[in-house]
Amino acid sequence: MLGAMTLINTQRIHREAKSMVVKTRMNAPLAFKGIFRFACALAVFFGVTAPLARANDILVPNYMDPRERIPVPDLKTVSRIRFVTTVDFPPFNFLDQTGRLAGFHVDLARAICAELDILAKCQIQALPWDELEGALTTGQAEALISGLAITPDSRASHRFTRPYLALPARFALRRDAEIGGAGAAALQGRRVGVMDGTAHEVLLRDWFTDVKPVIFSRPEWMFDALKAGTVDAVFGDGLQLSFWLSSQAADSCCRFFDGPYFSQDHLGEGLSIAVHPRNEDLVTGFDHAIAALNRNGRFTELYLRWFPNGLY
């Protein structure tokens, strides 16, 4: 239930949510290099002094400086805030078994509106991916919350909130694997599965030159190879790996190893909300709300609801 927030499902949306594989919407190359471990990466990149909280032994990201207080703009004249998203980006936005729009982004939009005390003015609508930016441009929507990549081109057309979540790259290996070390250096000379033509393949080749990449065209083949031991580890999207590791298909065979890893060059800047420049005050308002949600624990609740096994 979304309370006073209106859910609008149009006839134009896709009727089937796709697989748990995250779309490569954020894989735009940007001018920032380096290999990060999460505990220090966010502090360096975002200037956050306490980027992690621990809840039930799961690390929860916090991209906002807890010392900063972002002013609340006057939104009294705003008559309606329509968020647009898609249904093919689970667990962020998708259709549940009843056909209702659900996901982390839906809950986050509602929480932002509640924090700003404008819940009655908020709506969320699902559209095909290629119609989202047009909805902002024409004024059919005020906010886009669906993983739009932050690039020089998109920055020229939109205003973005600060990132609220980044999707890391991770290694996974068998629980019974005999690896002589706790870091990625222990994989030197090892066969590591990775998906063909992905940002993660490029990242693996750029950063881990001592491993032996084994290329797969389908994720299930890669995971089967890991279970069978024909590859020593796999490397890929931390979100996809997190859900696979906890699935029946994995059968508790495997675990995360080392990392997480972040690179703007390969993986983009992270997830943000986009608005049209004419609605720039909304960016400040959304940033204020996201910071407050991090301070009061509401963001942690949402993160643990949708990512119960963690990404980091």
Short mmCIF file of N, CA and C in Angstrom, two decimals, residues 142-307:
data_model
loop_
_atom_site.label_atom_id
_atom_site.label_comp_id
_atom_site.label_asym_id
_atom_site.label_seq_id
_atom_site.Cartn_x
_atom_site.Cartn_y
_atom_site.Cartn_z
N GLU A 142 7.33 15.15 -13.35
CA GLU A 142 8.28 16.06 -12.67
C GLU A 142 9.56 15.36 -12.25
N ALA A 143 9.54 14.03 -12.13
CA ALA A 143 10.72 13.32 -11.63
C ALA A 143 10.81 11.96 -12.28
N LEU A 144 12.04 11.55 -12.59
CA LEU A 144 12.31 10.24 -13.20
C LEU A 144 13.13 9.43 -12.21
N ILE A 145 12.61 8.27 -11.81
CA ILE A 145 13.31 7.45 -10.82
C ILE A 145 13.40 6.03 -11.35
N SER A 146 14.41 5.81 -12.21
CA SER A 146 14.53 4.49 -12.84
C SER A 146 15.94 4.19 -13.32
N GLY A 147 16.96 4.75 -12.68
CA GLY A 147 18.33 4.40 -13.03
C GLY A 147 18.85 5.05 -14.29
N LEU A 148 18.40 6.25 -14.62
CA LEU A 148 18.93 6.96 -15.78
C LEU A 148 20.40 7.27 -15.56
N ALA A 149 21.24 6.92 -16.52
CA ALA A 149 22.68 7.14 -16.39
C ALA A 149 23.00 8.63 -16.34
N ILE A 150 23.91 8.98 -15.44
CA ILE A 150 24.38 10.36 -15.35
C ILE A 150 25.58 10.50 -16.29
N THR A 151 25.39 11.22 -17.38
CA THR A 151 26.42 11.42 -18.39
C THR A 151 26.46 12.90 -18.73
N PRO A 152 27.49 13.35 -19.46
CA PRO A 152 27.49 14.76 -19.89
C PRO A 152 26.23 15.14 -20.65
N ASP A 153 25.73 14.24 -21.51
CA ASP A 153 24.52 14.54 -22.27
C ASP A 153 23.29 14.65 -21.36
N SER A 154 23.15 13.69 -20.43
CA SER A 154 21.97 13.74 -19.56
C SER A 154 22.05 14.90 -18.58
N ARG A 155 23.26 15.28 -18.17
CA ARG A 155 23.40 16.45 -17.29
C ARG A 155 23.01 17.74 -18.01
N ALA A 156 23.19 17.77 -19.32
CA ALA A 156 22.82 18.96 -20.08
C ALA A 156 21.30 19.13 -20.16
N SER A 157 20.56 18.02 -20.01
CA SER A 157 19.11 18.06 -20.17
C SER A 157 18.36 17.98 -18.85
N HIS A 158 18.99 17.44 -17.81
CA HIS A 158 18.30 17.17 -16.56
C HIS A 158 19.12 17.67 -15.38
N ARG A 159 18.47 17.76 -14.24
CA ARG A 159 19.14 17.97 -12.97
C ARG A 159 18.99 16.70 -12.15
N PHE A 160 20.05 16.33 -11.45
CA PHE A 160 20.06 15.07 -10.72
C PHE A 160 20.24 15.31 -9.22
N THR A 161 19.56 14.48 -8.44
CA THR A 161 19.86 14.46 -7.02
C THR A 161 21.24 13.83 -6.81
N ARG A 162 21.70 13.90 -5.60
CA ARG A 162 22.92 13.16 -5.27
C ARG A 162 22.60 11.66 -5.33
N PRO A 163 23.57 10.84 -5.70
CA PRO A 163 23.29 9.40 -5.74
C PRO A 163 22.84 8.88 -4.37
N TYR A 164 21.87 8.00 -4.38
CA TYR A 164 21.40 7.38 -3.14
C TYR A 164 21.80 5.92 -3.04
N LEU A 165 22.29 5.34 -4.14
CA LEU A 165 22.71 3.94 -4.12
C LEU A 165 23.60 3.69 -5.32
N ALA A 166 24.69 2.96 -5.10
CA ALA A 166 25.58 2.53 -6.18
C ALA A 166 25.59 1.01 -6.22
N LEU A 167 25.65 0.45 -7.41
CA LEU A 167 25.65 -1.00 -7.58
C LEU A 167 27.08 -1.46 -7.84
N PRO A 168 27.67 -2.19 -6.90
CA PRO A 168 29.07 -2.55 -7.01
C PRO A 168 29.29 -3.78 -7.88
N ALA A 169 30.52 -3.99 -8.27
CA ALA A 169 30.95 -5.25 -8.86
C ALA A 169 31.48 -6.14 -7.73
N ARG A 170 31.24 -7.45 -7.84
CA ARG A 170 31.66 -8.38 -6.80
C ARG A 170 32.21 -9.66 -7.43
N PHE A 171 33.08 -10.33 -6.69
CA PHE A 171 33.46 -11.71 -6.98
C PHE A 171 32.58 -12.64 -6.16
N ALA A 172 32.34 -13.84 -6.69
CA ALA A 172 31.72 -14.91 -5.91
C ALA A 172 32.49 -16.19 -6.19
N LEU A 173 32.62 -17.03 -5.18
CA LEU A 173 33.28 -18.32 -5.36
C LEU A 173 32.61 -19.37 -4.50
N ARG A 174 32.96 -20.63 -4.72
CA ARG A 174 32.38 -21.72 -3.96
C ARG A 174 32.81 -21.63 -2.50
N ARG A 175 31.93 -22.06 -1.62
CA ARG A 175 32.25 -22.02 -0.20
C ARG A 175 33.39 -22.96 0.15
N ASP A 176 33.53 -24.04 -0.61
CA ASP A 176 34.59 -25.00 -0.32
C ASP A 176 35.87 -24.72 -1.11
N ALA A 177 35.92 -23.58 -1.79
CA ALA A 177 37.12 -23.26 -2.58
C ALA A 177 38.31 -23.01 -1.67
N GLU A 178 39.43 -23.52 -2.07
CA GLU A 178 40.67 -23.32 -1.32
C GLU A 178 41.43 -22.18 -1.97
N ILE A 179 41.24 -21.00 -1.42
CA ILE A 179 41.87 -19.78 -1.94
C ILE A 179 42.89 -19.32 -0.90
N GLY A 180 44.11 -19.17 -1.32
CA GLY A 180 45.18 -18.81 -0.39
C GLY A 180 45.25 -17.34 -0.12
N GLY A 181 44.22 -16.77 0.50
CA GLY A 181 44.22 -15.36 0.81
C GLY A 181 42.81 -14.81 0.85
N ALA A 182 42.69 -13.61 1.40
CA ALA A 182 41.37 -13.00 1.55
C ALA A 182 41.08 -11.95 0.50
N GLY A 183 42.07 -11.54 -0.30
CA GLY A 183 41.88 -10.50 -1.28
C GLY A 183 41.92 -11.03 -2.69
N ALA A 184 41.63 -10.13 -3.64
CA ALA A 184 41.57 -10.53 -5.04
C ALA A 184 42.91 -11.04 -5.56
N ALA A 185 44.01 -10.66 -4.93
CA ALA A 185 45.32 -11.16 -5.37
C ALA A 185 45.39 -12.67 -5.28
N ALA A 186 44.57 -13.27 -4.42
CA ALA A 186 44.56 -14.72 -4.28
C ALA A 186 44.00 -15.42 -5.51
N LEU A 187 43.36 -14.66 -6.39
CA LEU A 187 42.80 -15.24 -7.62
C LEU A 187 43.79 -15.21 -8.78
N GLN A 188 45.02 -14.82 -8.52
CA GLN A 188 46.02 -14.78 -9.59
C GLN A 188 46.13 -16.13 -10.29
N GLY A 189 46.01 -16.10 -11.61
CA GLY A 189 46.11 -17.31 -12.40
C GLY A 189 44.85 -18.15 -12.40
N ARG A 190 43.83 -17.73 -11.69
CA ARG A 190 42.59 -18.51 -11.59
C ARG A 190 41.64 -18.18 -12.75
N ARG A 191 40.76 -19.14 -13.05
CA ARG A 191 39.74 -18.95 -14.08
C ARG A 191 38.53 -18.25 -13.44
N VAL A 192 38.19 -17.08 -14.00
CA VAL A 192 37.10 -16.28 -13.45
C VAL A 192 36.05 -16.05 -14.54
N GLY A 193 34.83 -16.50 -14.29
CA GLY A 193 33.75 -16.32 -15.23
C GLY A 193 33.22 -14.89 -15.22
N VAL A 194 32.84 -14.39 -16.39
CA VAL A 194 32.28 -13.04 -16.51
C VAL A 194 31.42 -13.01 -17.77
N MET A 195 30.40 -12.15 -17.75
CA MET A 195 29.48 -12.09 -18.88
C MET A 195 30.09 -11.31 -20.04
N ASP A 196 29.90 -11.83 -21.24
CA ASP A 196 30.47 -11.26 -22.45
C ASP A 196 29.88 -9.88 -22.75
N GLY A 197 30.76 -8.95 -23.11
CA GLY A 197 30.34 -7.64 -23.57
C GLY A 197 29.78 -6.72 -22.51
N THR A 198 30.01 -7.01 -21.25
CA THR A 198 29.47 -6.19 -20.17
C THR A 198 30.55 -5.25 -19.62
N ALA A 199 30.10 -4.24 -18.88
CA ALA A 199 31.04 -3.36 -18.18
C ALA A 199 31.88 -4.15 -17.20
N HIS A 200 31.32 -5.23 -16.67
CA HIS A 200 32.07 -6.03 -15.69
C HIS A 200 33.21 -6.79 -16.36
N GLU A 201 33.02 -7.20 -17.61
CA GLU A 201 34.13 -7.83 -18.33
C GLU A 201 35.28 -6.84 -18.52
N VAL A 202 34.94 -5.61 -18.92
CA VAL A 202 35.97 -4.58 -19.10
C VAL A 202 36.66 -4.28 -17.78
N LEU A 203 35.88 -4.16 -16.72
CA LEU A 203 36.43 -3.88 -15.40
C LEU A 203 37.37 -5.00 -14.96
N LEU A 204 36.97 -6.23 -15.16
CA LEU A 204 37.82 -7.37 -14.79
C LEU A 204 39.13 -7.35 -15.54
N ARG A 205 39.09 -7.08 -16.83
CA ARG A 205 40.31 -7.06 -17.64
C ARG A 205 41.20 -5.87 -17.29
N ASP A 206 40.58 -4.74 -16.95
CA ASP A 206 41.36 -3.53 -16.65
C ASP A 206 42.03 -3.61 -15.29
N TRP A 207 41.33 -4.13 -14.31
CA TRP A 207 41.81 -4.06 -12.93
C TRP A 207 42.50 -5.33 -12.45
N PHE A 208 42.08 -6.49 -12.97
CA PHE A 208 42.59 -7.76 -12.45
C PHE A 208 43.29 -8.51 -13.59
N THR A 209 44.43 -8.00 -13.96
CA THR A 209 45.14 -8.50 -15.14
C THR A 209 45.75 -9.87 -14.93
N ASP A 210 45.82 -10.34 -13.69
CA ASP A 210 46.45 -11.64 -13.43
C ASP A 210 45.47 -12.79 -13.42
N VAL A 211 44.16 -12.52 -13.54
CA VAL A 211 43.21 -13.62 -13.60
C VAL A 211 43.03 -14.05 -15.05
N LYS A 212 42.38 -15.19 -15.23
CA LYS A 212 42.11 -15.72 -16.57
C LYS A 212 40.60 -15.62 -16.84
N PRO A 213 40.15 -14.60 -17.56
CA PRO A 213 38.71 -14.45 -17.82
C PRO A 213 38.16 -15.61 -18.64
N VAL A 214 37.03 -16.11 -18.23
CA VAL A 214 36.28 -17.11 -18.98
C VAL A 214 34.94 -16.47 -19.34
N ILE A 215 34.68 -16.31 -20.62
CA ILE A 215 33.56 -15.50 -21.08
C ILE A 215 32.32 -16.37 -21.28
N PHE A 216 31.18 -15.87 -20.78
CA PHE A 216 29.90 -16.56 -20.93
C PHE A 216 28.89 -15.63 -21.59
N SER A 217 27.98 -16.23 -22.34
CA SER A 217 26.93 -15.45 -23.00
C SER A 217 25.61 -15.49 -22.26
N ARG A 218 25.48 -16.39 -21.27
CA ARG A 218 24.26 -16.47 -20.48
C ARG A 218 24.63 -16.63 -19.01
N PRO A 219 23.96 -15.89 -18.12
CA PRO A 219 24.35 -15.95 -16.71
C PRO A 219 24.15 -17.32 -16.10
N GLU A 220 23.11 -18.05 -16.50
CA GLU A 220 22.89 -19.36 -15.90
C GLU A 220 24.03 -20.33 -16.24
N TRP A 221 24.62 -20.18 -17.43
CA TRP A 221 25.76 -21.02 -17.77
C TRP A 221 26.97 -20.66 -16.90
N MET A 222 27.14 -19.39 -16.65
CA MET A 222 28.24 -18.97 -15.79
C MET A 222 28.07 -19.50 -14.37
N PHE A 223 26.85 -19.39 -13.85
CA PHE A 223 26.61 -19.87 -12.49
C PHE A 223 26.75 -21.39 -12.40
N ASP A 224 26.28 -22.10 -13.41
CA ASP A 224 26.44 -23.56 -13.42
C ASP A 224 27.91 -23.94 -13.43
N ALA A 225 28.72 -23.19 -14.17
CA ALA A 225 30.15 -23.48 -14.21
C ALA A 225 30.79 -23.25 -12.85
N LEU A 226 30.34 -22.22 -12.14
CA LEU A 226 30.88 -21.98 -10.79
C LEU A 226 30.49 -23.12 -9.86
N LYS A 227 29.24 -23.55 -9.89
CA LYS A 227 28.81 -24.65 -9.04
C LYS A 227 29.57 -25.93 -9.36
N ALA A 228 29.84 -26.15 -10.65
CA ALA A 228 30.53 -27.38 -11.06
C ALA A 228 32.03 -27.31 -10.84
N GLY A 229 32.55 -26.13 -10.58
CA GLY A 229 33.98 -25.99 -10.36
C GLY A 229 34.82 -25.86 -11.61
N THR A 230 34.16 -25.63 -12.76
CA THR A 230 34.94 -25.46 -13.99
C THR A 230 35.50 -24.05 -14.11
N VAL A 231 34.99 -23.12 -13.29
CA VAL A 231 35.66 -21.83 -13.07
C VAL A 231 35.87 -21.69 -11.57
N ASP A 232 36.90 -20.96 -11.20
CA ASP A 232 37.22 -20.81 -9.78
C ASP A 232 36.40 -19.73 -9.10
N ALA A 233 35.94 -18.75 -9.87
CA ALA A 233 35.15 -17.64 -9.33
C ALA A 233 34.38 -17.03 -10.48
N VAL A 234 33.42 -16.17 -10.15
CA VAL A 234 32.74 -15.36 -11.16
C VAL A 234 32.81 -13.91 -10.70
N PHE A 235 32.66 -13.00 -11.66
CA PHE A 235 32.74 -11.57 -11.39
C PHE A 235 31.59 -10.90 -12.12
N GLY A 236 30.86 -10.05 -11.40
CA GLY A 236 29.73 -9.41 -12.05
C GLY A 236 29.02 -8.43 -11.15
N ASP A 237 27.79 -8.13 -11.53
CA ASP A 237 26.97 -7.16 -10.82
C ASP A 237 26.63 -7.68 -9.42
N GLY A 238 26.93 -6.88 -8.40
CA GLY A 238 26.69 -7.31 -7.03
C GLY A 238 25.24 -7.57 -6.73
N LEU A 239 24.32 -6.83 -7.38
CA LEU A 239 22.90 -7.04 -7.15
C LEU A 239 22.47 -8.40 -7.68
N GLN A 240 22.82 -8.70 -8.91
CA GLN A 240 22.45 -9.98 -9.50
C GLN A 240 23.06 -11.13 -8.71
N LEU A 241 24.34 -10.98 -8.33
CA LEU A 241 25.00 -12.04 -7.58
C LEU A 241 24.34 -12.23 -6.22
N SER A 242 23.94 -11.13 -5.57
CA SER A 242 23.31 -11.23 -4.27
C SER A 242 22.05 -12.07 -4.32
N PHE A 243 21.21 -11.83 -5.32
CA PHE A 243 19.97 -12.59 -5.43
C PHE A 243 20.24 -14.03 -5.85
N TRP A 244 21.22 -14.25 -6.71
CA TRP A 244 21.52 -15.63 -7.09
C TRP A 244 22.08 -16.42 -5.92
N LEU A 245 22.96 -15.81 -5.14
CA LEU A 245 23.57 -16.53 -4.02
C LEU A 245 22.54 -17.01 -3.02
N SER A 246 21.43 -16.29 -2.89
CA SER A 246 20.40 -16.67 -1.93
C SER A 246 19.28 -17.48 -2.56
N SER A 247 19.42 -17.83 -3.83
CA SER A 247 18.36 -18.53 -4.55
C SER A 247 18.45 -20.03 -4.38
N GLN A 248 17.36 -20.73 -4.71
CA GLN A 248 17.38 -22.18 -4.70
C GLN A 248 18.34 -22.72 -5.74
N ALA A 249 18.49 -22.01 -6.85
CA ALA A 249 19.40 -22.46 -7.91
C ALA A 249 20.83 -22.55 -7.40
N ALA A 250 21.22 -21.62 -6.54
CA ALA A 250 22.59 -21.64 -6.00
C ALA A 250 22.76 -22.73 -4.96
N ASP A 251 21.68 -23.07 -4.25
CA ASP A 251 21.72 -24.15 -3.26
C ASP A 251 22.84 -23.95 -2.22
N SER A 252 23.02 -22.67 -1.82
CA SER A 252 24.01 -22.33 -0.77
C SER A 252 25.43 -22.76 -1.13
N CYS A 253 25.70 -22.84 -2.43
CA CYS A 253 27.01 -23.34 -2.87
C CYS A 253 28.13 -22.33 -2.68
N CYS A 254 27.77 -21.04 -2.71
CA CYS A 254 28.80 -20.04 -2.99
C CYS A 254 28.63 -18.82 -2.10
N ARG A 255 29.60 -17.92 -2.16
CA ARG A 255 29.60 -16.73 -1.32
C ARG A 255 30.31 -15.60 -2.04
N PHE A 256 30.07 -14.38 -1.55
CA PHE A 256 30.84 -13.24 -2.02
C PHE A 256 32.30 -13.38 -1.60
N PHE A 257 33.18 -12.83 -2.39
CA PHE A 257 34.60 -12.85 -2.07
C PHE A 257 35.20 -11.49 -2.41
N ASP A 258 35.81 -10.86 -1.40
CA ASP A 258 36.49 -9.58 -1.56
C ASP A 258 35.51 -8.52 -2.08
N GLY A 259 36.05 -7.34 -2.31
CA GLY A 259 35.23 -6.24 -2.77
C GLY A 259 34.39 -5.65 -1.65
N PRO A 260 33.40 -4.84 -1.98
CA PRO A 260 32.91 -4.53 -3.33
C PRO A 260 33.80 -3.53 -4.05
N TYR A 261 33.58 -3.42 -5.35
CA TYR A 261 34.38 -2.55 -6.22
C TYR A 261 33.48 -1.53 -6.92
N PHE A 262 33.99 -0.30 -7.00
CA PHE A 262 33.26 0.79 -7.63
C PHE A 262 34.18 1.50 -8.62
N SER A 263 33.63 1.88 -9.75
CA SER A 263 34.37 2.66 -10.74
C SER A 263 33.39 3.46 -11.57
N GLN A 264 33.52 4.77 -11.53
CA GLN A 264 32.68 5.59 -12.40
C GLN A 264 32.98 5.33 -13.86
N ASP A 265 34.23 5.05 -14.19
CA ASP A 265 34.58 4.75 -15.57
C ASP A 265 33.73 3.60 -16.12
N HIS A 266 33.56 2.56 -15.31
CA HIS A 266 32.93 1.34 -15.80
C HIS A 266 31.46 1.22 -15.41
N LEU A 267 31.11 1.69 -14.23
CA LEU A 267 29.79 1.41 -13.67
C LEU A 267 28.92 2.65 -13.48
N GLY A 268 29.45 3.82 -13.78
CA GLY A 268 28.66 5.02 -13.64
C GLY A 268 28.69 5.59 -12.24
N GLU A 269 27.93 6.67 -12.03
CA GLU A 269 27.96 7.40 -10.76
C GLU A 269 27.00 6.85 -9.72
N GLY A 270 26.07 6.01 -10.12
CA GLY A 270 25.11 5.49 -9.17
C GLY A 270 23.70 5.92 -9.52
N LEU A 271 22.75 5.54 -8.67
CA LEU A 271 21.34 5.81 -8.90
C LEU A 271 20.96 7.18 -8.34
N SER A 272 20.29 7.98 -9.14
CA SER A 272 19.83 9.30 -8.75
C SER A 272 18.43 9.54 -9.32
N ILE A 273 17.76 10.55 -8.80
CA ILE A 273 16.48 10.99 -9.36
C ILE A 273 16.75 12.15 -10.31
N ALA A 274 16.16 12.11 -11.50
CA ALA A 274 16.33 13.17 -12.48
C ALA A 274 15.08 14.03 -12.55
N VAL A 275 15.27 15.35 -12.74
CA VAL A 275 14.16 16.26 -12.95
C VAL A 275 14.52 17.20 -14.10
N HIS A 276 13.52 17.87 -14.64
CA HIS A 276 13.77 18.89 -15.66
C HIS A 276 14.32 20.14 -14.98
N PRO A 277 15.20 20.90 -15.65
CA PRO A 277 15.75 22.11 -15.02
C PRO A 277 14.70 23.07 -14.48
N ARG A 278 13.52 23.09 -15.08
CA ARG A 278 12.49 24.02 -14.58
C ARG A 278 12.00 23.63 -13.18
N ASN A 279 12.29 22.38 -12.78
CA ASN A 279 11.87 21.90 -11.46
C ASN A 279 13.07 21.71 -10.53
N GLU A 280 14.08 22.56 -10.70
CA GLU A 280 15.33 22.36 -9.97
C GLU A 280 15.14 22.38 -8.46
N ASP A 281 14.15 23.11 -7.95
CA ASP A 281 13.91 23.11 -6.51
C ASP A 281 13.61 21.71 -5.98
N LEU A 282 13.05 20.87 -6.85
CA LEU A 282 12.75 19.51 -6.41
C LEU A 282 14.03 18.74 -6.06
N VAL A 283 15.12 19.03 -6.77
CA VAL A 283 16.38 18.36 -6.47
C VAL A 283 16.80 18.64 -5.04
N THR A 284 16.73 19.92 -4.65
CA THR A 284 17.09 20.28 -3.27
C THR A 284 16.15 19.61 -2.28
N GLY A 285 14.86 19.61 -2.60
CA GLY A 285 13.90 18.97 -1.72
C GLY A 285 14.13 17.48 -1.59
N PHE A 286 14.39 16.81 -2.71
CA PHE A 286 14.64 15.37 -2.67
C PHE A 286 15.92 15.07 -1.90
N ASP A 287 16.98 15.87 -2.13
CA ASP A 287 18.24 15.66 -1.39
C ASP A 287 18.01 15.83 0.12
N HIS A 288 17.24 16.85 0.48
CA HIS A 288 16.91 17.04 1.89
C HIS A 288 16.22 15.81 2.46
N ALA A 289 15.23 15.30 1.73
CA ALA A 289 14.47 14.15 2.21
C ALA A 289 15.34 12.91 2.31
N ILE A 290 16.18 12.66 1.31
CA ILE A 290 17.04 11.47 1.34
C ILE A 290 18.01 11.54 2.51
N ALA A 291 18.56 12.73 2.77
CA ALA A 291 19.45 12.89 3.92
C ALA A 291 18.70 12.60 5.21
N ALA A 292 17.47 13.11 5.33
CA ALA A 292 16.68 12.87 6.53
C ALA A 292 16.35 11.39 6.69
N LEU A 293 16.04 10.71 5.59
CA LEU A 293 15.73 9.29 5.65
C LEU A 293 16.93 8.47 6.10
N ASN A 294 18.12 8.92 5.73
CA ASN A 294 19.32 8.25 6.21
C ASN A 294 19.52 8.47 7.71
N ARG A 295 19.22 9.68 8.17
CA ARG A 295 19.41 9.97 9.59
C ARG A 295 18.39 9.27 10.48
N ASN A 296 17.14 9.18 10.02
CA ASN A 296 16.11 8.62 10.89
C ASN A 296 15.94 7.11 10.74
N GLY A 297 16.74 6.49 9.88
CA GLY A 297 16.70 5.04 9.76
C GLY A 297 15.73 4.50 8.74
N ARG A 298 14.94 5.36 8.13
CA ARG A 298 13.95 4.89 7.16
C ARG A 298 14.61 4.33 5.92
N PHE A 299 15.71 4.95 5.47
CA PHE A 299 16.41 4.42 4.29
C PHE A 299 16.94 3.02 4.59
N THR A 300 17.47 2.81 5.78
CA THR A 300 17.95 1.48 6.17
C THR A 300 16.83 0.45 6.10
N GLU A 301 15.64 0.81 6.57
CA GLU A 301 14.50 -0.10 6.50
C GLU A 301 14.19 -0.50 5.06
N LEU A 302 14.18 0.49 4.16
CA LEU A 302 13.88 0.20 2.76
C LEU A 302 14.97 -0.66 2.13
N TYR A 303 16.22 -0.34 2.45
CA TYR A 303 17.33 -1.11 1.89
C TYR A 303 17.24 -2.57 2.31
N LEU A 304 17.01 -2.81 3.59
CA LEU A 304 16.95 -4.19 4.09
C LEU A 304 15.71 -4.92 3.58
N ARG A 305 14.64 -4.18 3.31
CA ARG A 305 13.44 -4.82 2.75
C ARG A 305 13.70 -5.38 1.36
N TRP A 306 14.38 -4.59 0.54
CA TRP A 306 14.55 -4.98 -0.87
C TRP A 306 15.88 -5.65 -1.16
N PHE A 307 16.87 -5.49 -0.27
CA PHE A 307 18.17 -6.13 -0.46
C PHE A 307 18.54 -6.85 0.83
#
